[in-house]
Amino acid sequence: MSHTFLNACAMQPTDHTPIWLMRQAGRYQPEYRALREKFSFVELCKRSDLAAEVTLLPVQQMDVDAAILFADILLILEPLGAPFHFTPDDGPRVNQPIRTAAQVDALATDGLRMGGGSAASGSARDGSADDGSAGVRGLDYVLETLRLTRAALPKEKALIGFAGAPFTLASYLIEGGGSKHYAHAKRFMWEDPSRWHALMERISDATITYLLAQLHAGADAVQLFDSWVGVLSEQDYRTFVFPHTQKIFAALPEGVPAIQFGTGNPLLYPAMFEAARRDKGTVMGFDWRVDLRQWADKFPSVAVQGNLDPVAILSGQGVMRAQATRILESMRGRPGHIFNLGHGIMPNMQVDDVRALVDHVHSFQ
Ligand code: CP3
């Protein structure tokens, strides 16, 4: 039973299919809602003791095989020099959306540099004196959450760190918030490619520092959330996103599981796989729009993660189990499957239904 998640990432056989769920800590949990009555979301993220408690809850309550760091992809924007705030009904908003080359140039280049030198220059796990001990300036609270969580987490459970992928973060920065058509972001990208690449480079360099620091602080694996990249054509993905994503994956230590996750556009998966490909450790995450086995067979060298439609959890436990069984049956005999949703848990789900899903996946033979 030990290290089920890590073994599956490494394509080793496991005695059950490991499962964790994106957004497994959140408002659907009464304990989380109780904490949110006292603290804002960002306050919770910054209180490492509470963030660690929230990170651990799904493992304690549902016995999922991995905990995912409780934080947000947008937290990196503050040390980058583009602070955001939460609005009551419109979600997070960037205080001053990025619309000009001058604003790109004004973003921090060293805001995430690690104590004593550049993190990108060394292995995350080499334990050398000057790497990681001082943490990532401005995001030390995230690293502390990881350290506290790892110390309390049973050894056989994995801890997953994460970051937002450059496209998803860049489009948030440019749009200033959520968007339907990504009109500002696409225009910014097409109008002046060098300005776009400069922005993507600042984000990806910061992301490399951040992810290496997370691994150093105790994360066993990382996931890059490119939740919004599906709005691009394959051609634009290759021109405007691929080199930056590739640089991030190439900077991660060989063999450490790194999950490439995107939603909305299955046509991008081959290019996303190429960008994430390393000799060892890459995992491909899929949303619910694809037949998981078909795609697992297209990428036979890597583990795959997914891909139950989250709405199945809102459709009654009978339907939910049938949908999950269909995925599990289809993956029979193919090592390297990490069960997950195609996207995150929603606030209106029931803890009992989520626990029933975890139990079902664990008992599937
Ligand atoms: O899987 C995980 O739990 C990892 C942590 C994580 C969160 N958000 C926690 C969170 C991750 C990876 C995200 C991703 C994220 N956050 C994205 C990418 C799109 C996606 O969903 O994959 C974006 C654009 C954000 C920014 C963001 N943060 C929004 C738009 C919101 C408000 C809307 C919402 O869903 O509540 C948040 C808040 C947020 N991020 C919460 C959580 C648990 C809810 C906090 C609360 O209200 O208590």
Coordinates of C-alpha atoms in Angstrom, one line a residue, residues 25-295:
A25 CA -10.0 21.3 0.3
G26 CA -12.7 24.0 0.1
R27 CA -16.1 25.3 0.8
Y28 CA -17.9 22.0 0.4
Q29 CA -16.4 21.0 3.7
P30 CA -18.1 22.3 6.9
E31 CA -14.8 22.6 8.7
Y32 CA -13.4 24.8 6.0
R33 CA -16.6 27.0 6.0
A34 CA -16.2 27.4 9.7
L35 CA -12.6 28.6 9.3
R36 CA -13.7 31.0 6.5
E37 CA -16.1 32.7 8.9
K38 CA -13.1 33.9 10.8
F39 CA -10.5 34.4 8.0
S40 CA -10.6 35.5 4.4
F41 CA -9.3 33.1 1.8
V42 CA -6.0 34.9 1.5
E43 CA -5.6 35.2 5.2
L44 CA -6.0 31.4 5.4
C45 CA -3.4 30.9 2.8
K46 CA -1.0 33.1 4.7
R47 CA -1.5 31.5 8.1
S48 CA 0.6 28.5 7.4
D49 CA -0.6 26.6 10.5
L50 CA -4.2 26.9 9.3
A51 CA -3.3 26.3 5.6
A52 CA -1.6 23.1 6.7
E53 CA -4.6 22.0 8.7
V54 CA -6.8 22.6 5.6
T55 CA -4.4 20.8 3.4
L56 CA -4.5 17.7 5.7
L57 CA -8.3 17.6 6.1
P58 CA -9.1 15.6 2.9
V59 CA -6.5 12.9 3.8
Q60 CA -7.9 12.6 7.3
Q61 CA -11.5 12.6 6.3
M62 CA -11.5 10.7 3.0
D63 CA -8.2 8.9 2.9
V64 CA -7.2 10.3 -0.5
D65 CA -3.7 9.2 -1.5
A66 CA -2.3 12.7 -1.8
A67 CA -2.7 16.1 -0.2
I68 CA -2.5 19.2 -2.4
L69 CA -1.1 22.3 -0.9
F70 CA -3.8 24.8 0.1
A71 CA -2.9 28.0 -1.7
D72 CA -3.9 29.7 -5.0
I73 CA -2.2 30.1 -8.3
L74 CA -2.6 33.9 -8.0
L75 CA -0.5 34.3 -4.8
I76 CA 2.7 34.5 -7.0
L77 CA 1.4 37.8 -8.5
E78 CA 2.0 39.8 -5.4
P79 CA 5.8 39.2 -5.3
L80 CA 5.9 39.6 -9.0
G81 CA 4.6 43.1 -8.5
A82 CA 1.0 42.8 -9.7
P83 CA -1.1 42.6 -6.5
F84 CA -4.8 41.4 -6.7
H85 CA -7.7 41.6 -4.4
F86 CA -10.9 39.5 -3.9
T87 CA -14.2 41.2 -4.8
P88 CA -17.4 40.0 -3.2
D89 CA -19.1 38.7 -6.4
D90 CA -16.5 38.9 -9.2
G91 CA -13.7 36.7 -7.8
P92 CA -10.1 37.9 -7.7
R93 CA -9.2 41.1 -9.6
V94 CA -5.7 42.2 -10.5
N95 CA -5.4 45.8 -9.1
Q96 CA -3.8 47.1 -12.3
P97 CA -4.2 44.8 -15.3
I98 CA -1.1 44.6 -17.5
R99 CA -1.7 46.3 -20.9
T100 CA 1.7 47.8 -21.8
A101 CA 5.3 46.9 -22.4
A102 CA 6.3 49.3 -19.6
Q103 CA 4.1 47.4 -17.2
V104 CA 5.8 44.2 -18.2
D105 CA 9.2 45.7 -17.7
A106 CA 8.2 46.9 -14.2
L107 CA 7.4 43.4 -13.0
A108 CA 9.9 42.1 -10.6
T109 CA 12.7 39.9 -12.0
D110 CA 14.2 39.1 -8.7
G111 CA 11.2 39.1 -6.4
L112 CA 11.3 35.3 -6.2
R113 CA 15.1 34.8 -6.1
M114 CA 16.0 32.4 -3.4
G115 CA 18.2 33.2 -0.5
G116 CA 21.8 33.1 -1.5
G117 CA 21.4 32.6 -5.2
S118 CA 19.3 31.7 -8.1
A119 CA 17.2 28.5 -7.5
A120 CA 17.3 27.6 -11.2
S121 CA 21.0 26.9 -10.9
G122 CA 20.8 24.0 -8.5
S123 CA 18.9 20.8 -7.8
A124 CA 15.9 21.3 -5.5
R125 CA 17.0 18.4 -3.4
D126 CA 20.7 18.6 -3.2
G127 CA 20.5 20.2 0.3
S128 CA 23.3 22.6 -0.5
A129 CA 23.7 25.3 2.0
D130 CA 22.4 28.3 0.1
D131 CA 19.4 26.9 -1.6
G132 CA 15.9 27.0 -0.2
S133 CA 16.8 27.8 3.4
A134 CA 15.8 31.4 3.0
G135 CA 12.8 30.4 0.9
V136 CA 11.2 32.3 -1.9
R137 CA 11.0 35.9 -0.9
G138 CA 7.3 36.9 -0.5
L139 CA 6.0 33.3 -0.6
D140 CA 7.7 31.9 2.5
Y141 CA 4.3 31.2 4.0
V142 CA 3.6 28.7 1.3
L143 CA 6.9 26.9 1.9
E144 CA 6.1 26.9 5.6
T145 CA 2.7 25.3 4.9
L146 CA 4.5 22.6 2.9
R147 CA 6.9 21.9 5.7
L148 CA 4.2 21.7 8.4
T149 CA 2.0 19.5 6.2
R150 CA 4.8 17.1 5.3
A151 CA 5.7 16.7 9.0
A152 CA 2.1 15.8 9.8
L153 CA 1.3 13.7 6.8
P154 CA 1.5 9.9 6.9
K155 CA 4.6 8.7 5.0
E156 CA 2.6 6.7 2.5
K157 CA 0.6 9.8 1.4
A158 CA 2.1 12.2 -1.1
L159 CA 2.2 16.0 -0.9
I160 CA 1.5 17.8 -4.2
G161 CA 2.7 21.4 -4.7
F162 CA 1.6 23.5 -7.7
A163 CA 1.8 26.7 -9.7
G164 CA -0.4 28.3 -12.3
A165 CA 1.0 27.8 -15.8
P166 CA 2.4 30.9 -17.6
F167 CA -0.5 31.2 -20.1
T168 CA -3.2 31.0 -17.3
L169 CA -1.3 33.5 -15.2
A170 CA -0.5 35.9 -18.1
S171 CA -4.1 35.9 -19.2
Y172 CA -5.2 36.6 -15.6
L173 CA -2.7 39.5 -15.4
I174 CA -3.8 41.0 -18.8
E175 CA -7.6 40.5 -18.4
G176 CA -7.5 41.5 -14.8
G177 CA -9.8 38.7 -13.8
G178 CA -11.9 36.0 -15.3
S179 CA -12.8 36.3 -19.0
K180 CA -15.1 34.8 -21.6
H181 CA -13.3 35.6 -24.8
Y182 CA -9.8 36.5 -23.6
A183 CA -9.9 39.4 -26.0
H184 CA -7.3 41.5 -24.1
A185 CA -4.9 38.6 -23.7
K186 CA -5.1 37.4 -27.3
R187 CA -4.7 40.9 -28.6
F188 CA -1.7 41.5 -26.3
M189 CA -0.2 38.2 -27.6
W190 CA -0.7 38.8 -31.3
E191 CA 0.0 42.5 -31.4
D192 CA 3.5 42.4 -30.0
P193 CA 4.9 38.9 -29.7
S194 CA 8.1 40.1 -28.1
R195 CA 6.2 41.9 -25.3
W196 CA 4.2 38.8 -24.8
H197 CA 7.3 36.6 -24.6
A198 CA 8.9 39.0 -22.1
L199 CA 5.8 38.7 -19.9
M200 CA 5.8 34.9 -20.2
E201 CA 9.5 34.8 -19.4
R202 CA 9.1 36.7 -16.2
I203 CA 6.3 34.4 -15.1
S204 CA 8.1 31.2 -16.0
D205 CA 11.3 32.2 -14.4
A206 CA 9.4 33.0 -11.2
T207 CA 7.5 29.8 -11.5
I208 CA 10.7 27.7 -11.8
T209 CA 12.1 29.3 -8.6
Y210 CA 8.8 28.8 -6.8
L211 CA 8.3 25.1 -7.8
L212 CA 11.9 24.2 -7.0
A213 CA 11.5 25.8 -3.6
Q214 CA 8.2 23.9 -3.1
L215 CA 10.0 20.6 -3.8
H216 CA 12.8 21.6 -1.4
A217 CA 10.2 22.4 1.3
G218 CA 8.7 18.9 1.1
A219 CA 6.4 18.6 -1.9
D220 CA 6.8 15.1 -3.5
A221 CA 5.3 16.2 -6.8
V222 CA 4.0 19.3 -8.5
Q223 CA 1.2 20.1 -10.9
L224 CA 1.2 23.0 -13.4
F225 CA -2.4 24.3 -13.7
D226 CA -3.0 25.6 -17.3
S227 CA -6.7 25.7 -16.7
W228 CA -7.4 28.3 -19.3
V229 CA -5.0 27.4 -22.1
G230 CA -7.8 25.6 -23.9
V231 CA -8.9 28.9 -25.5
L232 CA -5.9 28.8 -27.8
S233 CA -5.5 27.1 -31.2
E234 CA -2.7 24.5 -31.4
Q235 CA -0.8 26.8 -33.6
D236 CA -0.9 29.7 -31.1
Y237 CA -0.1 27.2 -28.3
R238 CA 3.1 26.2 -30.1
T239 CA 4.1 29.7 -30.9
F240 CA 3.2 31.6 -27.7
V241 CA 3.1 29.0 -24.9
F242 CA 5.1 25.9 -25.7
P243 CA 8.7 27.3 -25.2
H244 CA 7.8 28.7 -21.7
T245 CA 6.1 25.5 -20.5
Q246 CA 8.9 23.4 -21.8
K247 CA 11.5 25.5 -19.9
I248 CA 9.6 25.0 -16.7
F249 CA 9.4 21.2 -17.1
A250 CA 13.0 21.0 -18.2
A251 CA 14.0 22.8 -15.0
L252 CA 12.4 20.3 -12.7
P253 CA 14.5 17.5 -11.3
E254 CA 14.4 14.3 -13.4
G255 CA 12.0 11.7 -12.0
V256 CA 10.1 14.0 -9.7
P257 CA 6.5 13.7 -10.7
A258 CA 5.3 16.8 -12.5
I259 CA 1.7 16.9 -13.8
Q260 CA 0.8 18.9 -16.9
F261 CA -2.8 19.8 -16.6
G262 CA -5.0 21.7 -19.1
T263 CA -8.7 21.8 -19.8
G264 CA -11.1 22.6 -22.6
N265 CA -9.2 21.7 -25.7
P266 CA -8.1 18.1 -26.3
L267 CA -6.5 19.2 -29.6
L268 CA -3.7 20.7 -27.5
Y269 CA -2.8 17.5 -25.6
P270 CA -0.1 16.3 -28.1
A271 CA 1.7 19.7 -27.9
M272 CA 1.2 19.9 -24.2
F273 CA 2.8 16.5 -23.8
E274 CA 5.7 17.4 -26.0
A275 CA 6.3 20.5 -23.8
A276 CA 6.2 18.6 -20.6
R277 CA 8.1 15.5 -21.7
R278 CA 11.2 14.5 -19.7
D279 CA 12.9 11.2 -19.5
K280 CA 11.2 10.4 -16.2
G281 CA 8.5 11.9 -14.0
T282 CA 6.1 13.6 -16.4
V283 CA 2.4 12.9 -15.8
M284 CA -0.4 14.0 -18.1
G285 CA -3.6 15.3 -16.6
F286 CA -6.8 15.2 -18.7
D287 CA -10.2 16.8 -18.3
W288 CA -13.4 14.8 -18.8
R289 CA -13.8 15.5 -22.5
V290 CA -11.5 12.7 -23.6
D291 CA -11.5 8.9 -23.4
L292 CA -8.8 8.5 -20.9
R293 CA -7.6 5.1 -22.1
Q294 CA -7.3 6.3 -25.7
W295 CA -5.1 9.1 -24.6

